[in-house]
Tab-separated table of C-alpha atoms in Angstrom:
chain	number	residue	atom	x	y	z
A	215	MET	CA	68.994	37.906	208.059
A	216	SER	CA	66.804	37.150	211.616
A	217	SER	CA	67.382	33.320	210.687
A	218	LEU	CA	70.983	32.831	209.931
A	219	TRP	CA	71.663	35.781	213.115
A	220	GLU	CA	69.308	32.835	214.968
A	221	ASP	CA	70.994	29.826	213.033
A	222	TRP	CA	74.604	31.059	214.444
A	223	TRP	CA	73.660	31.825	217.585
A	224	ILE	CA	71.974	28.342	218.061
A	225	HIS	CA	74.772	26.428	216.075
A	226	THR	CA	77.680	28.364	218.252
A	227	PRO	CA	78.987	26.154	221.145
A	228	PRO	CA	78.433	28.917	223.808
A	229	VAL	CA	82.135	30.177	225.091
A	230	THR	CA	82.549	30.752	221.386
A	231	ARG	CA	79.446	32.696	221.061
A	232	ALA	CA	80.138	34.562	224.587
A	233	TYR	CA	83.867	35.298	223.224
A	234	VAL	CA	82.836	36.505	220.030
A	235	THR	CA	80.322	38.449	220.827
A	236	LEU	CA	82.174	40.597	223.393
A	237	SER	CA	84.628	41.064	221.202
A	238	SER	CA	82.278	42.356	218.242
A	239	THR	CA	80.885	44.285	220.603
A	240	VAL	CA	83.409	45.790	222.041
A	241	THR	CA	84.807	46.740	218.694
A	242	ILE	CA	81.524	48.093	217.451
A	243	LEU	CA	81.440	50.211	220.690
A	244	CYS	CA	84.871	51.494	219.476
A	245	ALA	CA	83.707	52.641	216.849
A	246	LEU	CA	80.903	54.508	217.727
A	247	ASP	CA	83.163	56.582	220.443
A	248	VAL	CA	80.686	54.926	223.288
A	249	LEU	CA	84.168	52.973	224.513
A	250	SER	CA	87.644	53.833	224.348
A	251	PRO	CA	90.781	51.960	223.471
A	252	MET	CA	92.916	53.842	225.990
A	253	LYS	CA	90.601	52.805	228.654
A	254	LEU	CA	90.423	49.390	227.933
A	255	TYR	CA	94.423	48.657	226.862
A	256	TYR	CA	96.307	46.260	229.676
A	257	SER	CA	98.709	48.714	231.833
A	258	TRP	CA	100.344	47.405	234.878
A	259	GLU	CA	100.252	50.715	236.278
A	260	GLY	CA	96.848	51.319	235.759
A	261	VAL	CA	95.830	48.031	237.729
A	262	LYS	CA	98.196	49.447	240.380
A	263	ARG	CA	95.799	52.284	240.506
A	264	LEU	CA	92.912	49.861	240.675
A	265	GLN	CA	91.768	49.266	236.599
A	266	LEU	CA	91.398	46.096	237.323
A	267	TRP	CA	88.773	46.043	234.394
A	268	ARG	CA	91.972	46.386	232.333
A	269	ILE	CA	93.271	42.750	232.864
A	270	PHE	CA	89.882	41.857	231.252
A	271	THR	CA	89.232	44.023	228.646
A	272	ASN	CA	92.571	44.018	226.160
A	273	PHE	CA	90.998	40.191	225.246
A	274	PHE	CA	88.327	41.638	223.693
A	275	TYR	CA	89.899	44.548	221.365
A	276	PHE	CA	90.947	43.618	218.228
A	277	GLY	CA	91.345	46.847	216.573
A	278	PRO	CA	89.540	49.006	214.853
A	279	PHE	CA	87.325	48.120	211.478
A	280	GLY	CA	89.294	46.398	208.806
A	281	MET	CA	90.817	43.356	207.105
A	282	ASP	CA	92.841	42.916	210.181
A	283	PHE	CA	90.062	42.669	212.580
A	284	LEU	CA	88.439	40.448	210.272
A	285	PHE	CA	91.058	38.319	209.569
A	286	HIS	CA	91.425	37.396	213.621
A	287	MET	CA	87.510	37.105	214.254
A	288	PHE	CA	87.303	34.851	211.452
A	289	PHE	CA	90.147	32.819	212.971
A	290	LEU	CA	89.425	33.176	216.701
A	291	TYR	CA	85.783	32.337	215.748
A	292	ARG	CA	87.147	29.286	213.639
A	293	TYR	CA	89.723	27.803	215.991
A	294	CYS	CA	87.968	28.509	219.411
A	295	LYS	CA	84.890	26.417	217.897
A	296	LEU	CA	86.444	24.017	217.271
A	297	LEU	CA	88.528	23.398	219.800
A	298	GLU	CA	84.873	23.430	222.200
A	299	LEU	CA	83.745	21.459	220.323
A	300	ASN	CA	85.725	18.458	219.486
A	301	THR	CA	89.073	18.657	222.209
A	302	PHE	CA	86.621	19.912	224.916
A	303	ARG	CA	83.304	18.371	223.983
A	304	GLY	CA	80.679	18.738	227.085
A	305	ARG	CA	83.841	20.623	229.135
A	306	SER	CA	83.250	23.919	228.582
A	307	ALA	CA	84.792	24.333	232.477
A	308	ASP	CA	87.970	23.204	231.371
A	309	PHE	CA	88.030	24.959	227.781
A	310	VAL	CA	86.761	28.332	229.861
A	311	PHE	CA	89.569	27.423	232.385
A	312	MET	CA	92.579	27.082	229.994
A	313	LEU	CA	91.343	30.269	228.502
A	314	LEU	CA	92.301	31.945	232.366
A	315	ILE	CA	96.186	29.970	232.323
A	316	GLY	CA	96.800	31.776	228.575
A	317	GLY	CA	95.957	35.158	229.706
A	318	ILE	CA	97.962	34.597	232.764
A	319	LEU	CA	100.586	33.472	231.008
A	320	LEU	CA	100.386	36.231	228.777
A	321	ILE	CA	100.104	39.473	230.863
A	322	MET	CA	103.103	37.694	232.684
A	323	LEU	CA	104.834	37.584	229.359
A	324	SER	CA	103.936	41.366	228.998
A	325	PHE	CA	106.022	42.535	230.685
A	326	PHE	CA	109.133	41.679	228.953
A	327	THR	CA	106.944	43.404	225.680
A	328	PRO	CA	105.405	46.328	227.236
A	329	THR	CA	104.728	47.481	223.474
A	330	ILE	CA	102.093	44.514	223.336
A	331	LYS	CA	99.069	46.679	224.761
A	332	PHE	CA	96.259	44.001	223.528
A	333	LEU	CA	96.672	40.496	224.565
A	334	GLY	CA	93.320	39.412	222.421
A	335	PRO	CA	95.445	38.221	219.407
A	336	SER	CA	97.581	36.561	221.106
A	337	LEU	CA	95.383	34.493	223.009
A	338	MET	CA	93.233	33.475	219.610
A	339	PHE	CA	96.880	32.333	218.640
A	340	MET	CA	97.606	30.128	221.572
A	341	MET	CA	94.325	28.648	220.247
A	342	VAL	CA	95.423	27.719	216.980
A	343	TYR	CA	98.632	26.479	218.699
A	344	VAL	CA	96.725	24.017	220.776
A	345	TRP	CA	94.601	23.062	218.207
A	346	ALA	CA	97.464	22.289	215.810
A	347	ARG	CA	99.361	20.164	218.586
A	348	ARG	CA	96.082	18.719	219.064
A	349	ASN	CA	95.240	17.169	215.703
A	350	GLU	CA	98.680	16.521	214.902
A	351	HIS	CA	97.418	14.081	211.799
A	352	GLN	CA	95.159	16.609	209.869
A	353	LEU	CA	96.214	17.463	206.765
A	354	LEU	CA	95.823	21.625	205.858
A	355	ASN	CA	96.169	23.371	202.822
A	356	PHE	CA	97.469	27.192	202.469
A	357	LEU	CA	95.610	29.205	199.334
A	358	GLY	CA	95.719	25.750	197.331
A	359	LEU	CA	99.432	26.208	197.254
A	360	PHE	CA	100.690	23.318	199.355
A	361	ASN	CA	99.155	20.673	201.404
A	362	PHE	CA	100.938	20.381	205.403
A	363	ARG	CA	100.089	19.153	208.456
A	364	ALA	CA	98.418	20.909	211.409
A	365	PRO	CA	101.731	21.497	213.638
A	366	TYR	CA	103.552	23.722	211.419
A	367	LEU	CA	99.682	25.923	211.201
A	368	PRO	CA	100.996	28.437	213.726
A	369	TRP	CA	104.301	28.333	211.779
A	370	ILE	CA	102.792	29.055	208.713
A	371	PHE	CA	100.671	32.024	210.428
A	372	LEU	CA	103.945	33.347	211.486
A	373	GLY	CA	105.993	33.189	208.459
A	374	PHE	CA	102.480	34.878	206.488
A	375	SER	CA	102.193	37.641	209.462
A	376	CYS	CA	106.190	38.765	208.532
A	377	MET	CA	105.636	38.133	204.448
A	378	LEU	CA	102.821	40.929	204.918
A	379	GLY	CA	104.928	43.637	207.294
A	380	THR	CA	103.252	42.756	210.678
A	381	SER	CA	104.825	42.200	214.003
A	382	PRO	CA	105.408	38.982	214.615
A	383	VAL	CA	105.483	39.367	219.069
A	384	THR	CA	102.296	39.090	218.996
A	385	ASP	CA	101.528	36.047	217.796
A	386	ILE	CA	104.898	34.707	219.231
A	387	LEU	CA	103.720	35.537	222.903
A	388	GLY	CA	100.357	32.887	221.471
A	389	VAL	CA	102.420	30.719	220.741
A	390	VAL	CA	105.257	30.569	224.217
A	391	ALA	CA	101.878	30.176	226.471
A	392	GLY	CA	100.198	28.052	223.793
A	393	HIS	CA	103.020	25.539	224.710
A	394	CYS	CA	103.274	26.258	227.894
A	395	TYR	CA	99.553	25.184	228.082
A	396	TYR	CA	100.117	22.156	225.853
A	397	TYR	CA	103.378	20.990	227.350
A	398	PHE	CA	102.078	20.723	231.114
A	399	GLU	CA	98.525	19.311	230.450
A	400	ASP	CA	99.688	16.856	227.740
A	401	VAL	CA	103.363	16.372	227.802
A	402	TYR	CA	104.591	16.067	231.743
A	403	PRO	CA	102.148	13.954	232.910
A	404	GLN	CA	103.123	11.362	230.951
A	405	LEU	CA	106.956	11.834	232.125
A	406	TYR	CA	108.478	10.218	234.841
A	407	GLY	CA	105.475	9.430	236.757
A	408	GLY	CA	104.237	13.606	236.464
A	409	SER	CA	100.635	14.691	237.793
A	410	ARG	CA	98.633	16.695	235.961
A	411	VAL	CA	99.443	20.861	236.860
A	412	TRP	CA	96.685	22.649	235.565
A	413	LYS	CA	93.333	21.577	237.320
A	414	THR	CA	90.290	23.340	236.937
A	415	PRO	CA	88.839	24.818	240.201
A	416	ALA	CA	85.552	23.123	241.895
A	417	LEU	CA	83.473	25.972	240.930
A	418	LEU	CA	83.947	26.906	237.545
A	419	TYR	CA	82.313	23.007	236.989
A	420	TRP	CA	79.589	24.151	239.363
A	421	VAL	CA	79.068	27.510	237.339
A	422	PHE	CA	78.732	25.515	234.209
A	423	GLY	CA	76.776	22.496	235.539
A	424	GLU	CA	79.433	20.324	235.083
A	425	TRP	CA	80.076	18.594	237.864
A	426	ASN	CA	80.335	15.290	236.465
A	427	ASN	CA	83.341	15.410	235.277
A	428	HIS	CA	84.993	16.702	238.646
A	429	PRO	CA	87.391	14.201	239.687
A	430	LEU	CA	86.110	14.171	242.694
A	431	GLN	CA	83.069	12.128	241.071
A	432	GLU	CA	85.971	9.511	240.008
A	433	THR	CA	86.301	9.016	243.687
A	434	GLN	CA	83.471	8.662	244.480
A	435	ALA	CA	83.335	6.053	241.948
A	436	ALA	CA	85.855	4.064	242.341
A	437	ALA	CA	85.245	3.564	246.426
A	438	TRP	CA	81.359	2.195	245.167
A	439	ARG	CA	83.907	0.322	242.647
A	440	MET	CA	85.660	-1.166	245.133
A	441	GLU	CA	82.682	-1.615	247.368
A	442	ARG	CA	81.341	-3.611	244.836
A	443	GLU	CA	84.090	-6.248	244.559
A	444	TRP	CA	84.422	-6.446	248.524
A	445	ASN	CA	81.130	-7.408	248.325
A	446	ASN	CA	81.676	-10.227	245.898
A	447	ASN	CA	84.676	-11.710	247.810
A	448	ASN	CA	83.704	-14.569	249.988
A	449	ASN	CA	87.244	-15.358	251.613
A	450	ASN	CA	88.126	-15.271	254.571
A	451	ASP	CA	90.396	-13.939	257.086
A	452	LEU	CA	90.982	-11.453	253.825
A	453	MET	CA	92.881	-8.651	254.218
A	454	ILE	CA	93.473	-5.675	251.668
A	455	LEU	CA	95.078	-2.484	252.541
A	456	GLY	CA	96.005	0.319	249.683
A	457	GLY	CA	95.163	2.458	247.876
A	458	GLU	CA	95.433	4.633	244.394
A	459	GLU	CA	95.638	7.795	242.987
A	460	ASN	CA	93.196	9.724	240.979
A	461	GLY	CA	94.610	12.912	240.187
A	462	VAL	CA	92.789	14.779	243.626
A	463	GLY	CA	94.389	12.784	246.218
A	464	TRP	CA	94.966	9.154	247.251
A	465	LEU	CA	91.932	7.197	248.321
A	466	TYR	CA	93.141	4.831	251.088
A	467	TRP	CA	90.916	1.467	251.505
A	468	THR	CA	91.394	-0.982	254.194
A	469	ILE	CA	88.452	-3.979	254.165
A	470	VAL	CA	88.840	-6.902	256.456
A	471	VAL	CA	87.274	-10.256	256.382
A	472	ILE	CA	87.374	-12.459	259.943
A	473	ASP	CA	85.475	-15.402	260.426
A	474	GLY	CA	82.945	-15.042	257.486
A	475	GLU	CA	81.957	-11.528	259.514
A	476	ARG	CA	82.807	-8.944	256.989
A	477	LYS	CA	84.121	-5.414	258.410
A	478	LYS	CA	84.936	-2.908	255.922
A	479	LYS	CA	86.380	0.673	256.050
A	480	VAL	CA	86.707	2.845	252.906
A	481	ALA	CA	87.755	6.305	253.442
A	482	ALA	CA	88.814	9.153	251.188
A	483	ILE	CA	91.399	11.598	252.038
A	484	PHE	CA	92.291	14.339	249.716
A	485	HIS	CA	94.775	16.897	249.871
A	486	PHE	CA	93.455	20.217	250.566
A	487	ARG	CA	93.909	21.793	247.466
A	488	ALA	CA	91.017	18.316	246.194
A	489	LEU	CA	88.491	20.699	247.819
A	490	MET	CA	88.760	23.975	245.250
A	491	ASN	CA	90.717	22.316	242.517
A	492	ALA	CA	90.249	19.126	240.529
């Protein structure tokens, strides 16, 4: 038993491991009456009374022990792990930021669904939706009955929940949040020269030791690349003035060669927000 637990702990990626462990621990503590779900659910009135923990704790309670809890834990573990190991492989900071964006969107949507007090299942469903859209060619099977492609997965889950008599509102919230993230992350930047909307804060890159993934590093690499190209240029009376957009801001550069004497100026000018956002 100890060996199985150690294997699971070692082979599960860190964000998935943390989320599943915290969710299971909260449920166990509630079952033992150490914690009360009444202290954990999201309430705007409670937040206004400075019960700020409710903003976070509502995402870690998936209901009392039972088939519904096991169902949610299974799919939380599966799709959280799939996203972290594939789409966000080596990019834990970006994955955590996706979950934060999802949490913020779900809290905003909860103002229209005041009866939904715990948003963890909706966040889980958001992960299912994002995974499905980013693996659109993958073929899946539903209970051995029929095959379908991944983008239909959220809707099949939604229909299955309705068949079991479960309210679809929780799942629909996850679909809306997931589509907002997917659209502005994967679709909008390719339309009409749009830029990325969701930009991971530099602080998260630092926390996860992934500073090399920060677009600011791309700016430095671009400056070094242009300097190498300039050093290999032997033409006289050459002036290059231009710039390039790299997701952080504009890298402006000027290279001048006069009478064989090379004079250069390479300057990186960033928007103010670039210091905090990637």
